[in-house]
Amino acid sequence: MLYNKCGWIRILEATIAVLIVSSTLIIVYSNQPTRDRDLGEYMYNLQKQILLDINSKSDLRGYVLNGSEDSLNSLNLYIYDGIPIAFKYSIKVCDLGETGKCKLNESEVIETKDRDVFAEEIIIAADFEGYNPKKVRLFVWEKG
């Protein structure tokens, strides 16, 4: 009867290993976010972080307040690195009282039809050279 002791120990080890792997997979799977609710929360946090970075970093702030085409291209490059590949975005910079320029243009509206569009904005108020407040809006949507 003592001849099969090693066999039983190996069966017990294999069973414990299967239980550990199974429980790990179950825990990981159960912690997966639900798509709709967590996608909105994720996009809100991502947009807020990007806009807060623009507000706090002096070079990005300068790009917004400058308003030139090169400055906006540099701002676009910064945002491009922060947005996941599965999403498209549009950044709009306009004067504080202006509303028409801070909306999606016609082609973007057509592109976002039947998709969820996430929008956040921030106001960049001043720099060392003067008071010229700007509104920055970031629109993000899934690629189609």
PDB file of C-alpha atoms in Angstrom:
ATOM      1  CA  MET A   1       0.000   0.000   0.000  1.00  0.00           C
ATOM      2  CA  LEU A   2       2.882   2.450   0.422  1.00  0.00           C
ATOM      3  CA  TYR A   3       3.872   2.236  -3.235  1.00  0.00           C
ATOM      4  CA  ASN A   4       1.336   4.805  -4.533  1.00  0.00           C
ATOM      5  CA  LYS A   5       2.007   7.633  -2.050  1.00  0.00           C
ATOM      6  CA  CYS A   6       3.830   9.791  -4.641  1.00  0.00           C
ATOM      7  CA  GLY A   7       0.952   9.432  -7.103  1.00  0.00           C
ATOM      8  CA  TRP A   8      -1.600  10.757  -4.613  1.00  0.00           C
ATOM      9  CA  ILE A   9       0.626  13.704  -3.724  1.00  0.00           C
ATOM     10  CA  ARG A  10       0.939  14.635  -7.403  1.00  0.00           C
ATOM     11  CA  ILE A  11      -2.824  14.406  -7.884  1.00  0.00           C
ATOM     12  CA  LEU A  12      -3.323  16.660  -4.836  1.00  0.00           C
ATOM     13  CA  GLU A  13      -0.752  19.173  -6.157  1.00  0.00           C
ATOM     14  CA  ALA A  14      -2.423  19.258  -9.583  1.00  0.00           C
ATOM     15  CA  THR A  15      -5.854  19.756  -8.005  1.00  0.00           C
ATOM     16  CA  ILE A  16      -4.605  22.672  -5.875  1.00  0.00           C
ATOM     17  CA  ALA A  17      -2.946  24.238  -8.924  1.00  0.00           C
ATOM     18  CA  VAL A  18      -6.185  24.000 -10.915  1.00  0.00           C
ATOM     19  CA  LEU A  19      -8.125  25.573  -8.026  1.00  0.00           C
ATOM     20  CA  ILE A  20      -5.641  28.466  -7.772  1.00  0.00           C
ATOM     21  CA  VAL A  21      -5.743  29.184 -11.506  1.00  0.00           C
ATOM     22  CA  SER A  22      -9.552  28.882 -11.634  1.00  0.00           C
ATOM     23  CA  SER A  23     -10.091  31.202  -8.699  1.00  0.00           C
ATOM     24  CA  THR A  24      -7.694  33.764 -10.174  1.00  0.00           C
ATOM     25  CA  LEU A  25      -9.560  33.728 -13.493  1.00  0.00           C
ATOM     26  CA  ILE A  26     -12.913  34.087 -11.737  1.00  0.00           C
ATOM     27  CA  ILE A  27     -11.676  37.052  -9.689  1.00  0.00           C
ATOM     28  CA  VAL A  28     -10.203  38.793 -12.734  1.00  0.00           C
ATOM     29  CA  TYR A  29     -13.341  38.181 -14.804  1.00  0.00           C
ATOM     30  CA  SER A  30     -15.691  39.416 -12.077  1.00  0.00           C
ATOM     31  CA  ASN A  31     -13.691  42.661 -11.728  1.00  0.00           C
ATOM     32  CA  GLN A  32     -14.123  43.542 -15.418  1.00  0.00           C
ATOM     33  CA  PRO A  33     -15.937  46.872 -15.793  1.00  0.00           C
ATOM     34  CA  THR A  34     -19.410  47.023 -17.220  1.00  0.00           C
ATOM     35  CA  ARG A  35     -19.129  48.728 -20.583  1.00  0.00           C
ATOM     36  CA  ASP A  36     -21.637  51.590 -20.521  1.00  0.00           C
ATOM     37  CA  ARG A  37     -21.319  52.939 -17.016  1.00  0.00           C
ATOM     38  CA  ASP A  38     -17.573  52.574 -16.673  1.00  0.00           C
ATOM     39  CA  LEU A  39     -16.812  53.858 -20.182  1.00  0.00           C
ATOM     40  CA  GLY A  40     -18.461  57.172 -19.336  1.00  0.00           C
ATOM     41  CA  GLU A  41     -16.615  57.372 -16.046  1.00  0.00           C
ATOM     42  CA  TYR A  42     -13.319  56.464 -17.727  1.00  0.00           C
ATOM     43  CA  MET A  43     -13.768  59.090 -20.447  1.00  0.00           C
ATOM     44  CA  TYR A  44     -14.750  61.735 -17.887  1.00  0.00           C
ATOM     45  CA  ASN A  45     -11.605  61.056 -15.853  1.00  0.00           C
ATOM     46  CA  LEU A  46      -9.394  60.935 -18.954  1.00  0.00           C
ATOM     47  CA  GLN A  47     -10.735  64.214 -20.338  1.00  0.00           C
ATOM     48  CA  LYS A  48     -10.494  65.951 -16.968  1.00  0.00           C
ATOM     49  CA  GLN A  49      -6.881  64.818 -16.592  1.00  0.00           C
ATOM     50  CA  ILE A  50      -5.928  66.061 -20.063  1.00  0.00           C
ATOM     51  CA  LEU A  51      -7.649  69.414 -19.488  1.00  0.00           C
ATOM     52  CA  LEU A  52      -6.071  69.825 -16.059  1.00  0.00           C
ATOM     53  CA  ASP A  53      -2.659  69.113 -17.618  1.00  0.00           C
ATOM     54  CA  ILE A  54      -3.324  71.825 -20.194  1.00  0.00           C
ATOM     55  CA  ASN A  55      -4.293  74.189 -17.405  1.00  0.00           C
ATOM     56  CA  SER A  56      -1.293  73.448 -15.204  1.00  0.00           C
ATOM     57  CA  LYS A  57       1.573  73.150 -17.715  1.00  0.00           C
ATOM     58  CA  SER A  58       2.831  76.545 -18.808  1.00  0.00           C
ATOM     59  CA  ASP A  59       3.740  75.521 -22.355  1.00  0.00           C
ATOM     60  CA  LEU A  60       0.300  74.003 -23.004  1.00  0.00           C
ATOM     61  CA  ARG A  61      -1.354  77.036 -21.417  1.00  0.00           C
ATOM     62  CA  GLY A  62       0.651  79.240 -23.740  1.00  0.00           C
ATOM     63  CA  TYR A  63      -0.520  77.240 -26.745  1.00  0.00           C
ATOM     64  CA  VAL A  64      -4.141  77.848 -25.762  1.00  0.00           C
ATOM     65  CA  LEU A  65      -3.706  81.553 -25.065  1.00  0.00           C
ATOM     66  CA  ASN A  66      -1.581  82.119 -28.175  1.00  0.00           C
ATOM     67  CA  GLY A  67      -4.248  80.724 -30.490  1.00  0.00           C
ATOM     68  CA  SER A  68      -2.008  80.455 -33.566  1.00  0.00           C
ATOM     69  CA  GLU A  69      -2.293  77.483 -35.922  1.00  0.00           C
ATOM     70  CA  ASP A  70       1.127  76.111 -34.871  1.00  0.00           C
ATOM     71  CA  SER A  71       0.165  76.371 -31.206  1.00  0.00           C
ATOM     72  CA  LEU A  72      -3.060  74.476 -31.785  1.00  0.00           C
ATOM     73  CA  ASN A  73      -1.164  71.791 -33.724  1.00  0.00           C
ATOM     74  CA  SER A  74       1.218  71.383 -30.773  1.00  0.00           C
ATOM     75  CA  LEU A  75      -1.774  71.120 -28.452  1.00  0.00           C
ATOM     76  CA  ASN A  76      -3.305  68.496 -30.743  1.00  0.00           C
ATOM     77  CA  LEU A  77      -0.099  66.457 -30.623  1.00  0.00           C
ATOM     78  CA  TYR A  78      -0.170  66.480 -26.834  1.00  0.00           C
ATOM     79  CA  ILE A  79      -3.801  65.338 -26.739  1.00  0.00           C
ATOM     80  CA  TYR A  80      -3.212  62.682 -29.415  1.00  0.00           C
ATOM     81  CA  ASP A  81      -0.772  60.912 -27.087  1.00  0.00           C
ATOM     82  CA  GLY A  82      -3.332  60.832 -24.271  1.00  0.00           C
ATOM     83  CA  ILE A  83      -6.373  59.495 -26.137  1.00  0.00           C
ATOM     84  CA  PRO A  84      -6.647  55.705 -26.714  1.00  0.00           C
ATOM     85  CA  ILE A  85      -6.438  54.477 -30.322  1.00  0.00           C
ATOM     86  CA  ALA A  86     -10.066  53.300 -30.333  1.00  0.00           C
ATOM     87  CA  PHE A  87     -11.309  56.882 -29.943  1.00  0.00           C
ATOM     88  CA  LYS A  88     -11.297  60.057 -31.993  1.00  0.00           C
ATOM     89  CA  TYR A  89     -11.248  63.534 -30.537  1.00  0.00           C
ATOM     90  CA  SER A  90     -11.672  67.167 -31.377  1.00  0.00           C
ATOM     91  CA  ILE A  91     -10.269  70.094 -29.427  1.00  0.00           C
ATOM     92  CA  LYS A  92     -11.882  73.502 -29.699  1.00  0.00           C
ATOM     93  CA  VAL A  93     -10.417  76.737 -28.361  1.00  0.00           C
ATOM     94  CA  CYS A  94     -12.501  79.899 -28.383  1.00  0.00           C
ATOM     95  CA  ASP A  95     -12.917  83.167 -26.533  1.00  0.00           C
ATOM     96  CA  LEU A  96     -14.873  82.972 -23.314  1.00  0.00           C
ATOM     97  CA  GLY A  97     -18.029  84.648 -24.610  1.00  0.00           C
ATOM     98  CA  GLU A  98     -17.964  82.989 -28.023  1.00  0.00           C
ATOM     99  CA  THR A  99     -20.136  79.924 -28.550  1.00  0.00           C
ATOM    100  CA  GLY A 100     -20.140  79.111 -32.259  1.00  0.00           C
ATOM    101  CA  LYS A 101     -16.466  78.216 -32.555  1.00  0.00           C
ATOM    102  CA  CYS A 102     -16.545  75.807 -29.603  1.00  0.00           C
ATOM    103  CA  LYS A 103     -18.936  73.357 -31.242  1.00  0.00           C
ATOM    104  CA  LEU A 104     -18.278  70.347 -33.400  1.00  0.00           C
ATOM    105  CA  ASN A 105     -18.105  71.225 -37.088  1.00  0.00           C
ATOM    106  CA  GLU A 106     -20.459  69.713 -39.649  1.00  0.00           C
ATOM    107  CA  SER A 107     -18.236  66.785 -40.656  1.00  0.00           C
ATOM    108  CA  GLU A 108     -17.635  65.884 -36.995  1.00  0.00           C
ATOM    109  CA  VAL A 109     -21.374  65.966 -36.297  1.00  0.00           C
ATOM    110  CA  ILE A 110     -21.956  63.548 -39.174  1.00  0.00           C
ATOM    111  CA  GLU A 111     -19.116  61.320 -37.957  1.00  0.00           C
ATOM    112  CA  THR A 112     -20.505  61.168 -34.415  1.00  0.00           C
ATOM    113  CA  LYS A 113     -24.067  60.353 -35.447  1.00  0.00           C
ATOM    114  CA  ASP A 114     -25.425  57.417 -33.390  1.00  0.00           C
ATOM    115  CA  ARG A 115     -22.340  57.406 -31.162  1.00  0.00           C
ATOM    116  CA  ASP A 116     -21.752  58.522 -27.619  1.00  0.00           C
ATOM    117  CA  VAL A 117     -19.879  61.831 -27.537  1.00  0.00           C
ATOM    118  CA  PHE A 118     -18.079  62.776 -24.345  1.00  0.00           C
ATOM    119  CA  ALA A 119     -17.431  66.493 -23.879  1.00  0.00           C
ATOM    120  CA  GLU A 120     -15.581  68.394 -21.171  1.00  0.00           C
ATOM    121  CA  GLU A 121     -14.369  71.958 -20.989  1.00  0.00           C
ATOM    122  CA  ILE A 122     -12.074  74.155 -18.982  1.00  0.00           C
ATOM    123  CA  ILE A 123     -11.398  77.882 -18.894  1.00  0.00           C
ATOM    124  CA  ILE A 124      -7.844  79.159 -19.213  1.00  0.00           C
ATOM    125  CA  ALA A 125      -8.012  82.657 -17.799  1.00  0.00           C
ATOM    126  CA  ALA A 126      -4.678  84.440 -17.933  1.00  0.00           C
ATOM    127  CA  ASP A 127      -0.935  84.334 -18.281  1.00  0.00           C
ATOM    128  CA  PHE A 128       1.844  86.763 -17.374  1.00  0.00           C
ATOM    129  CA  GLU A 129       1.260  88.916 -20.440  1.00  0.00           C
ATOM    130  CA  GLY A 130      -2.387  89.779 -19.920  1.00  0.00           C
ATOM    131  CA  TYR A 131      -5.947  88.747 -19.363  1.00  0.00           C
ATOM    132  CA  ASN A 132      -7.388  86.998 -22.401  1.00  0.00           C
ATOM    133  CA  PRO A 133      -9.598  84.133 -21.183  1.00  0.00           C
ATOM    134  CA  LYS A 134     -10.142  81.160 -23.469  1.00  0.00           C
ATOM    135  CA  LYS A 135     -12.485  78.200 -23.292  1.00  0.00           C
ATOM    136  CA  VAL A 136     -11.074  74.788 -24.208  1.00  0.00           C
ATOM    137  CA  ARG A 137     -13.503  72.009 -25.088  1.00  0.00           C
ATOM    138  CA  LEU A 138     -12.472  68.421 -25.646  1.00  0.00           C
ATOM    139  CA  PHE A 139     -14.865  66.117 -27.483  1.00  0.00           C
ATOM    140  CA  VAL A 140     -14.154  62.359 -27.599  1.00  0.00           C
ATOM    141  CA  TRP A 141     -16.068  59.584 -29.373  1.00  0.00           C
ATOM    142  CA  GLU A 142     -15.512  56.006 -30.486  1.00  0.00           C
ATOM    143  CA  LYS A 143     -14.166  55.373 -33.966  1.00  0.00           C
ATOM    144  CA  GLY A 144     -16.631  53.818 -36.330  1.00  0.00           C
TER     145      GLY A 144
END
